[in-house]
PDB file of C-alpha atoms in Angstrom:
ATOM      1  CA  MET A   1       0.000   0.000   0.000  1.00 46.00           C
ATOM      2  CA  LYS A   2       1.402   3.341  -1.030  1.00 50.00           C
ATOM      3  CA  VAL A   3       1.312   6.228   1.408  1.00 44.00           C
ATOM      4  CA  TYR A   4       1.152   9.689  -0.077  1.00 48.00           C
ATOM      5  CA  PHE A   5       2.420  12.788   1.666  1.00 51.00           C
ATOM      6  CA  PHE A   6       1.185  16.192   0.606  1.00 50.00           C
ATOM      7  CA  PRO A   7       3.087  19.411   1.126  1.00 58.00           C
ATOM      8  CA  LYS A   8       1.936  21.518   4.063  1.00 55.00           C
ATOM      9  CA  ARG A   9       1.248  24.477   1.803  1.00 61.00           C
ATOM     10  CA  MET A  10      -1.020  22.363  -0.398  1.00 52.00           C
ATOM     11  CA  ILE A  11      -3.049  21.223   2.630  1.00 54.00           C
ATOM     12  CA  GLN A  12      -3.380  24.817   3.846  1.00 58.00           C
ATOM     13  CA  ALA A  13      -4.518  25.922   0.399  1.00 54.00           C
ATOM     14  CA  VAL A  14      -7.181  23.221   0.286  1.00 50.00           C
ATOM     15  CA  LEU A  15      -8.452  24.188   3.753  1.00 56.00           C
ATOM     16  CA  VAL A  16      -8.588  27.846   2.791  1.00 52.00           C
ATOM     17  CA  GLY A  17     -10.500  26.927  -0.372  1.00 53.00           C
ATOM     18  CA  VAL A  18     -13.052  24.874   1.576  1.00 49.00           C
ATOM     19  CA  CYS A  19     -13.555  27.711   4.076  1.00 50.00           C
ATOM     20  CA  CYS A  20     -14.067  30.181   1.244  1.00 49.00           C
ATOM     21  CA  LEU A  21     -16.689  27.935  -0.333  1.00 52.00           C
ATOM     22  CA  LEU A  22     -18.545  27.650   2.989  1.00 55.00           C
ATOM     23  CA  VAL A  23     -18.515  31.415   3.449  1.00 47.00           C
ATOM     24  CA  LEU A  24     -19.751  31.951  -0.095  1.00 51.00           C
ATOM     25  CA  GLY A  25     -22.538  29.431   0.513  1.00 50.00           C
ATOM     26  CA  VAL A  26     -23.711  31.297   3.605  1.00 44.00           C
ATOM     27  CA  VAL A  27     -23.528  34.627   1.792  1.00 40.00           C
ATOM     28  CA  TRP A  28     -25.541  33.208  -1.107  1.00 42.00           C
ATOM     29  CA  MET A  29     -28.306  32.190   1.283  1.00 46.00           C
ATOM     30  CA  PHE A  30     -28.784  35.809   2.289  1.00 44.00           C
ATOM     31  CA  TRP A  31     -28.361  37.382  -1.113  1.00 41.00           C
ATOM     32  CA  SER A  32     -30.693  37.230  -4.071  1.00 40.00           C
ATOM     33  CA  GLY A  33     -30.237  39.131  -7.284  1.00 40.00           C
ATOM     34  CA  GLY A  34     -27.433  41.162  -5.768  1.00 39.00           C
ATOM     35  CA  GLU A  35     -29.588  42.506  -2.895  1.00 41.00           C
ATOM     36  CA  ALA A  36     -29.295  41.471   0.735  1.00 43.00           C
ATOM     37  CA  THR A  37     -32.314  39.715   2.213  1.00 52.00           C
ATOM     38  CA  VAL A  38     -32.816  40.894   5.773  1.00 61.00           C
ATOM     39  CA  MET A  39     -35.776  39.227   7.426  1.00 70.00           C
ATOM     40  CA  ALA A  40     -38.074  41.732   9.105  1.00 82.00           C
ATOM     41  CA  GLU A  41     -38.860  40.961  12.730  1.00 94.00           C
ATOM     42  CA  PRO A  42     -42.463  40.852  13.957  1.00 98.00           C
ATOM     43  CA  VAL A  43     -43.665  43.820  15.980  1.00 98.00           C
ATOM     44  CA  TYR A  44     -44.551  43.054  19.586  1.00 98.00           C
ATOM     45  CA  GLN A  45     -44.787  46.660  20.704  1.00 98.00           C
ATOM     46  CA  GLY A  46     -44.868  50.027  18.968  1.00 98.00           C
ATOM     47  CA  GLN A  47     -42.066  52.542  19.228  1.00 96.00           C
ATOM     48  CA  THR A  48     -44.137  55.617  20.026  1.00 96.00           C
ATOM     49  CA  ALA A  49     -43.047  57.702  22.995  1.00 93.00           C
ATOM     50  CA  GLU A  50     -46.556  59.098  23.365  1.00 97.00           C
ATOM     51  CA  GLN A  51     -48.992  57.763  25.938  1.00 98.00           C
ATOM     52  CA  LYS A  52     -50.765  55.569  23.401  1.00 98.00           C
ATOM     53  CA  VAL A  53     -51.632  51.874  23.326  1.00 98.00           C
ATOM     54  CA  ALA A  54     -53.341  49.854  20.613  1.00 98.00           C
ATOM     55  CA  ILE A  55     -56.240  47.431  20.854  1.00 98.00           C
ATOM     56  CA  ALA A  56     -55.944  44.530  18.394  1.00 98.00           C
ATOM     57  CA  VAL A  57     -58.877  42.177  17.828  1.00 98.00           C
ATOM     58  CA  ASN A  58     -58.246  38.952  15.904  1.00 98.00           C
ATOM     59  CA  VAL A  59     -61.397  37.860  14.092  1.00 98.00           C
ATOM     60  CA  ASP A  60     -62.150  34.438  12.639  1.00 98.00           C
ATOM     61  CA  TRP A  61     -65.439  33.955  14.490  1.00 98.00           C
ATOM     62  CA  GLY A  62     -67.589  35.914  16.952  1.00 98.00           C
ATOM     63  CA  GLU A  63     -69.992  37.603  14.570  1.00 98.00           C
ATOM     64  CA  GLU A  64     -72.603  37.659  17.339  1.00 98.00           C
ATOM     65  CA  VAL A  65     -70.252  39.522  19.694  1.00 98.00           C
ATOM     66  CA  LEU A  66     -68.632  42.053  17.369  1.00 98.00           C
ATOM     67  CA  PRO A  67     -71.628  44.453  17.328  1.00 98.00           C
ATOM     68  CA  ASP A  68     -71.409  44.723  21.129  1.00 98.00           C
ATOM     69  CA  MET A  69     -67.673  45.414  20.970  1.00 98.00           C
ATOM     70  CA  LEU A  70     -68.196  48.046  18.293  1.00 98.00           C
ATOM     71  CA  GLN A  71     -70.829  49.724  20.432  1.00 98.00           C
ATOM     72  CA  VAL A  72     -68.493  49.862  23.434  1.00 98.00           C
ATOM     73  CA  LEU A  73     -65.691  51.304  21.304  1.00 98.00           C
ATOM     74  CA  GLU A  74     -68.027  53.944  19.877  1.00 98.00           C
ATOM     75  CA  GLN A  75     -69.349  54.920  23.301  1.00 98.00           C
ATOM     76  CA  ASN A  76     -65.785  55.412  24.520  1.00 98.00           C
ATOM     77  CA  ASN A  77     -64.558  57.166  21.362  1.00 98.00           C
ATOM     78  CA  VAL A  78     -61.934  54.484  20.769  1.00 98.00           C
ATOM     79  CA  LYS A  79     -60.587  53.182  17.471  1.00 98.00           C
ATOM     80  CA  ALA A  80     -59.069  49.703  17.248  1.00 98.00           C
ATOM     81  CA  THR A  81     -57.504  47.387  14.690  1.00 99.00           C
ATOM     82  CA  PHE A  82     -59.451  44.310  13.628  1.00 99.00           C
ATOM     83  CA  PHE A  83     -57.379  41.547  12.016  1.00 99.00           C
ATOM     84  CA  VAL A  84     -59.925  39.651   9.937  1.00 98.00           C
ATOM     85  CA  THR A  85     -59.636  36.334   8.094  1.00 98.00           C
ATOM     86  CA  GLY A  86     -60.758  36.158   4.496  1.00 98.00           C
ATOM     87  CA  ARG A  87     -63.200  33.358   5.153  1.00 98.00           C
ATOM     88  CA  PHE A  88     -64.899  35.415   7.899  1.00 98.00           C
ATOM     89  CA  ALA A  89     -65.107  38.399   5.566  1.00 98.00           C
ATOM     90  CA  GLU A  90     -66.733  36.230   2.902  1.00 98.00           C
ATOM     91  CA  LYS A  91     -69.374  35.040   5.363  1.00 98.00           C
ATOM     92  CA  PHE A  92     -70.048  38.424   6.962  1.00 98.00           C
ATOM     93  CA  PRO A  93     -69.155  41.137   4.458  1.00 98.00           C
ATOM     94  CA  GLU A  94     -71.590  43.697   5.893  1.00 98.00           C
ATOM     95  CA  LEU A  95     -70.025  43.347   9.329  1.00 98.00           C
ATOM     96  CA  VAL A  96     -66.526  43.913   7.964  1.00 98.00           C
ATOM     97  CA  GLN A  97     -67.763  46.980   6.108  1.00 98.00           C
ATOM     98  CA  GLN A  98     -69.423  48.208   9.298  1.00 98.00           C
ATOM     99  CA  ILE A  99     -66.114  47.912  11.161  1.00 98.00           C
ATOM    100  CA  ALA A 100     -64.298  49.874   8.462  1.00 98.00           C
ATOM    101  CA  ALA A 101     -67.056  52.488   8.181  1.00 98.00           C
ATOM    102  CA  ALA A 102     -66.791  53.146  11.915  1.00 98.00           C
ATOM    103  CA  GLY A 103     -63.194  54.260  11.386  1.00 98.00           C
ATOM    104  CA  HIS A 104     -61.473  51.168  12.703  1.00 98.00           C
ATOM    105  CA  GLU A 105     -58.431  49.681  11.009  1.00 98.00           C
ATOM    106  CA  ILE A 106     -58.725  46.415   9.091  1.00 98.00           C
ATOM    107  CA  GLY A 107     -55.719  44.109   9.175  1.00 98.00           C
ATOM    108  CA  ASN A 108     -55.083  40.778   7.476  1.00 98.00           C
ATOM    109  CA  HIS A 109     -55.378  37.559   9.526  1.00 98.00           C
ATOM    110  CA  GLY A 110     -54.885  35.195   6.592  1.00 98.00           C
ATOM    111  CA  TYR A 111     -57.667  33.490   4.676  1.00 98.00           C
ATOM    112  CA  LYS A 112     -58.469  30.262   6.509  1.00 97.00           C
ATOM    113  CA  HIS A 113     -56.522  30.588   9.775  1.00 97.00           C
ATOM    114  CA  PRO A 114     -53.897  27.896   9.076  1.00 97.00           C
ATOM    115  CA  HIS A 115     -50.723  27.214  11.034  1.00 98.00           C
ATOM    116  CA  PRO A 116     -48.282  29.447   9.107  1.00 98.00           C
ATOM    117  CA  ASP A 117     -45.224  27.601  10.368  1.00 98.00           C
ATOM    118  CA  GLN A 118     -46.506  24.439   8.701  1.00 98.00           C
ATOM    119  CA  LEU A 119     -46.720  26.134   5.307  1.00 98.00           C
ATOM    120  CA  SER A 120     -44.123  27.038   2.699  1.00 98.00           C
ATOM    121  CA  VAL A 121     -43.431  30.624   1.700  1.00 98.00           C
ATOM    122  CA  ALA A 122     -45.601  30.199  -1.402  1.00 98.00           C
ATOM    123  CA  GLN A 123     -48.465  28.680   0.609  1.00 98.00           C
ATOM    124  CA  ASN A 124     -48.322  31.514   3.144  1.00 98.00           C
ATOM    125  CA  GLN A 125     -48.324  34.059   0.343  1.00 98.00           C
ATOM    126  CA  LYS A 126     -51.415  32.450  -1.163  1.00 98.00           C
ATOM    127  CA  ASP A 127     -53.229  32.507   2.179  1.00 98.00           C
ATOM    128  CA  ILE A 128     -52.328  36.163   2.774  1.00 98.00           C
ATOM    129  CA  THR A 129     -53.149  37.438  -0.703  1.00 98.00           C
ATOM    130  CA  GLN A 130     -56.405  35.480  -0.905  1.00 98.00           C
ATOM    131  CA  SER A 131     -57.584  37.265   2.226  1.00 98.00           C
ATOM    132  CA  GLU A 132     -56.167  40.564   1.001  1.00 98.00           C
ATOM    133  CA  ALA A 133     -58.242  40.488  -2.179  1.00 98.00           C
ATOM    134  CA  ILE A 134     -61.470  40.011  -0.218  1.00 98.00           C
ATOM    135  CA  LEU A 135     -60.707  42.679   2.386  1.00 98.00           C
ATOM    136  CA  GLU A 136     -59.614  45.210  -0.221  1.00 98.00           C
ATOM    137  CA  LYS A 137     -62.776  44.621  -2.243  1.00 98.00           C
ATOM    138  CA  LEU A 138     -64.958  45.160   0.836  1.00 98.00           C
ATOM    139  CA  THR A 139     -63.163  48.176   2.294  1.00 98.00           C
ATOM    140  CA  GLY A 140     -61.533  49.798  -0.709  1.00 97.00           C
ATOM    141  CA  SER A 141     -58.117  49.679   0.938  1.00 97.00           C
ATOM    142  CA  LYS A 142     -55.307  47.114   0.860  1.00 98.00           C
ATOM    143  CA  PRO A 143     -54.346  46.028   4.385  1.00 98.00           C
ATOM    144  CA  THR A 144     -50.743  46.646   5.368  1.00 98.00           C
ATOM    145  CA  LEU A 145     -50.673  44.884   8.746  1.00 98.00           C
ATOM    146  CA  TYR A 146     -50.694  41.093   9.122  1.00 98.00           C
ATOM    147  CA  ALA A 147     -51.406  39.185  12.307  1.00 98.00           C
ATOM    148  CA  PRO A 148     -50.353  35.549  11.768  1.00 98.00           C
ATOM    149  CA  PRO A 149     -52.799  32.954  13.110  1.00 98.00           C
ATOM    150  CA  TYR A 150     -51.774  31.400  16.424  1.00 98.00           C
ATOM    151  CA  GLY A 151     -49.023  33.997  16.676  1.00 98.00           C
ATOM    152  CA  GLU A 152     -46.729  31.741  14.660  1.00 98.00           C
ATOM    153  CA  HIS A 153     -43.877  33.659  13.078  1.00 97.00           C
ATOM    154  CA  GLY A 154     -41.351  31.276  11.589  1.00 97.00           C
ATOM    155  CA  GLN A 155     -39.137  32.113   8.628  1.00 97.00           C
ATOM    156  CA  THR A 156     -41.609  31.069   5.925  1.00 98.00           C
ATOM    157  CA  CYS A 157     -44.360  33.154   7.517  1.00 98.00           C
ATOM    158  CA  LEU A 158     -42.255  36.288   7.976  1.00 98.00           C
ATOM    159  CA  GLN A 159     -40.745  36.027   4.509  1.00 98.00           C
ATOM    160  CA  ALA A 160     -44.135  35.632   2.861  1.00 98.00           C
ATOM    161  CA  ALA A 161     -45.644  38.561   4.761  1.00 98.00           C
ATOM    162  CA  GLU A 162     -42.729  40.815   3.923  1.00 98.00           C
ATOM    163  CA  GLN A 163     -42.770  39.881   0.252  1.00 98.00           C
ATOM    164  CA  CYS A 164     -46.495  40.664   0.182  1.00 98.00           C
ATOM    165  CA  GLY A 165     -45.806  44.117   1.616  1.00 98.00           C
ATOM    166  CA  TYR A 166     -46.973  43.551   5.183  1.00 98.00           C
ATOM    167  CA  THR A 167     -45.698  44.397   8.639  1.00 98.00           C
ATOM    168  CA  THR A 168     -46.181  41.359  10.891  1.00 98.00           C
ATOM    169  CA  ILE A 169     -47.925  42.238  14.145  1.00 98.00           C
ATOM    170  CA  LEU A 170     -47.917  40.178  17.344  1.00 98.00           C
ATOM    171  CA  TRP A 171     -48.735  41.571  20.791  1.00 98.00           C
ATOM    172  CA  THR A 172     -47.390  43.003  24.031  1.00 98.00           C
ATOM    173  CA  ALA A 173     -50.156  41.732  26.306  1.00 98.00           C
ATOM    174  CA  ASP A 174     -52.759  39.055  25.629  1.00 98.00           C
ATOM    175  CA  THR A 175     -56.164  38.623  27.282  1.00 98.00           C
ATOM    176  CA  VAL A 176     -55.985  34.881  26.480  1.00 98.00           C
ATOM    177  CA  ASP A 177     -59.755  35.229  26.350  1.00 98.00           C
ATOM    178  CA  TRP A 178     -60.162  32.033  24.311  1.00 97.00           C
ATOM    179  CA  GLU A 179     -59.092  29.692  27.105  1.00 96.00           C
ATOM    180  CA  GLN A 180     -61.517  27.331  28.837  1.00 95.00           C
ATOM    181  CA  PRO A 181     -62.888  27.780  31.374  1.00 96.00           C
ATOM    182  CA  ALA A 182     -63.277  31.433  30.466  1.00 96.00           C
ATOM    183  CA  PRO A 183     -61.086  33.876  32.410  1.00 97.00           C
ATOM    184  CA  SER A 184     -62.808  35.992  35.024  1.00 98.00           C
ATOM    185  CA  HIS A 185     -63.711  39.622  34.392  1.00 98.00           C
ATOM    186  CA  ASP A 186     -60.922  40.874  36.644  1.00 98.00           C
ATOM    187  CA  THR A 187     -58.379  38.534  35.058  1.00 98.00           C
ATOM    188  CA  LEU A 188     -59.170  39.815  31.569  1.00 98.00           C
ATOM    189  CA  VAL A 189     -58.799  43.419  32.699  1.00 98.00           C
ATOM    190  CA  GLN A 190     -55.577  42.788  34.601  1.00 98.00           C
ATOM    191  CA  ARG A 191     -53.869  40.878  31.792  1.00 98.00           C
ATOM    192  CA  VAL A 192     -53.865  43.901  29.493  1.00 98.00           C
ATOM    193  CA  THR A 193     -53.777  46.777  31.967  1.00 98.00           C
ATOM    194  CA  GLY A 194     -51.083  45.573  34.361  1.00 98.00           C
ATOM    195  CA  ASP A 195     -47.310  45.953  34.185  1.00 97.00           C
ATOM    196  CA  LYS A 196     -47.234  45.462  30.406  1.00 97.00           C
ATOM    197  CA  LEU A 197     -49.314  48.576  29.841  1.00 98.00           C
ATOM    198  CA  THR A 198     -46.610  50.914  28.545  1.00 98.00           C
ATOM    199  CA  SER A 199     -46.367  53.336  25.633  1.00 98.00           C
ATOM    200  CA  GLY A 200     -46.794  51.520  22.336  1.00 98.00           C
ATOM    201  CA  ALA A 201     -48.245  48.362  23.867  1.00 98.00           C
ATOM    202  CA  ILE A 202     -50.382  46.177  21.589  1.00 98.00           C
ATOM    203  CA  LEU A 203     -53.226  44.565  23.526  1.00 98.00           C
ATOM    204  CA  LEU A 204     -54.704  41.413  21.990  1.00 98.00           C
ATOM    205  CA  MET A 205     -58.269  40.180  22.344  1.00 98.00           C
ATOM    206  CA  HIS A 206     -60.948  38.270  20.437  1.00 98.00           C
ATOM    207  CA  PRO A 207     -64.705  38.681  19.985  1.00 98.00           C
ATOM    208  CA  LYS A 208     -65.760  36.642  23.004  1.00 98.00           C
ATOM    209  CA  ALA A 209     -68.824  37.517  25.076  1.00 98.00           C
ATOM    210  CA  HIS A 210     -66.841  37.846  28.306  1.00 98.00           C
ATOM    211  CA  THR A 211     -64.319  40.066  26.524  1.00 98.00           C
ATOM    212  CA  ALA A 212     -67.070  42.391  25.317  1.00 98.00           C
ATOM    213  CA  GLU A 213     -68.351  42.586  28.882  1.00 98.00           C
ATOM    214  CA  ALA A 214     -64.891  43.422  30.217  1.00 98.00           C
ATOM    215  CA  LEU A 215     -64.055  45.902  27.449  1.00 98.00           C
ATOM    216  CA  PRO A 216     -65.587  48.987  29.155  1.00 98.00           C
ATOM    217  CA  ASP A 217     -63.449  48.367  32.260  1.00 98.00           C
ATOM    218  CA  ILE A 218     -60.376  47.635  30.139  1.00 98.00           C
ATOM    219  CA  ILE A 219     -60.770  50.969  28.353  1.00 98.00           C
ATOM    220  CA  SER A 220     -61.558  52.949  31.499  1.00 98.00           C
ATOM    221  CA  THR A 221     -58.526  51.460  33.299  1.00 98.00           C
ATOM    222  CA  ILE A 222     -56.269  52.301  30.360  1.00 98.00           C
ATOM    223  CA  LYS A 223     -57.539  55.878  30.303  1.00 98.00           C
ATOM    224  CA  ALA A 224     -57.233  56.201  34.090  1.00 98.00           C
ATOM    225  CA  LYS A 225     -53.552  55.330  33.754  1.00 98.00           C
ATOM    226  CA  GLY A 226     -53.094  58.187  31.314  1.00 98.00           C
ATOM    227  CA  TYR A 227     -53.070  56.290  28.032  1.00 98.00           C
ATOM    228  CA  GLN A 228     -55.051  56.796  24.846  1.00 98.00           C
ATOM    229  CA  CYS A 229     -56.439  53.791  22.943  1.00 98.00           C
ATOM    230  CA  VAL A 230     -55.596  53.948  19.223  1.00 98.00           C
ATOM    231  CA  LYS A 231     -55.160  51.782  16.136  1.00 98.00           C
ATOM    232  CA  VAL A 232     -52.068  49.614  15.770  1.00 98.00           C
ATOM    233  CA  SER A 233     -50.668  51.710  12.924  1.00 98.00           C
ATOM    234  CA  GLU A 234     -50.665  54.735  15.250  1.00 98.00           C
ATOM    235  CA  VAL A 235     -48.140  53.216  17.654  1.00 98.00           C
ATOM    236  CA  LEU A 236     -45.681  51.829  15.091  1.00 97.00           C
TER     237      LEU A 236
END
């Protein structure tokens, strides 16, 4: 058996070449068409220094509760952001138009409320744009904010949202109003008006009956602490 010995310089050159190829491979992953691809991070809290917080309502059901929530918001002169799924908008177009006509912001919550992290970039894009087309037709405006279902925000989700021209919105404080058994009135209020209530906070809720009942106290507590309730876009 022959044993071959290679010069030290040759070995070093090979190692340097391999390292260069690895570096180029990593660089290629983050470059496309000569432009760097920097993945946008989801927004958990706005950057405003003003005493403003945003109410975000994710909507895929709750058509029987939304009118009550809208009434409370109107009585308290508060505007909120409603992230609506396309399939909900198809079923209840008049309700979506009522929300928009009242001066509230309409955001995109995807079409059929899938798990975004289980979808490819292309599949996420399809879900987002399918909902977008419906919402834009109903309201006359293309949404610019996207709240991913289940709060999932993996790479394929974030990339799809960004490529579709959206800012991905999550939350600062969550009512967790969907849990069973239903949270108590005081618990719902405390979850979004406690220590996390700071300038730019995004407060998440859903159209649940107990949330609608707690909403007047949530708003009054927020105002008592010196904050104004606004739409999500107003705290970004």
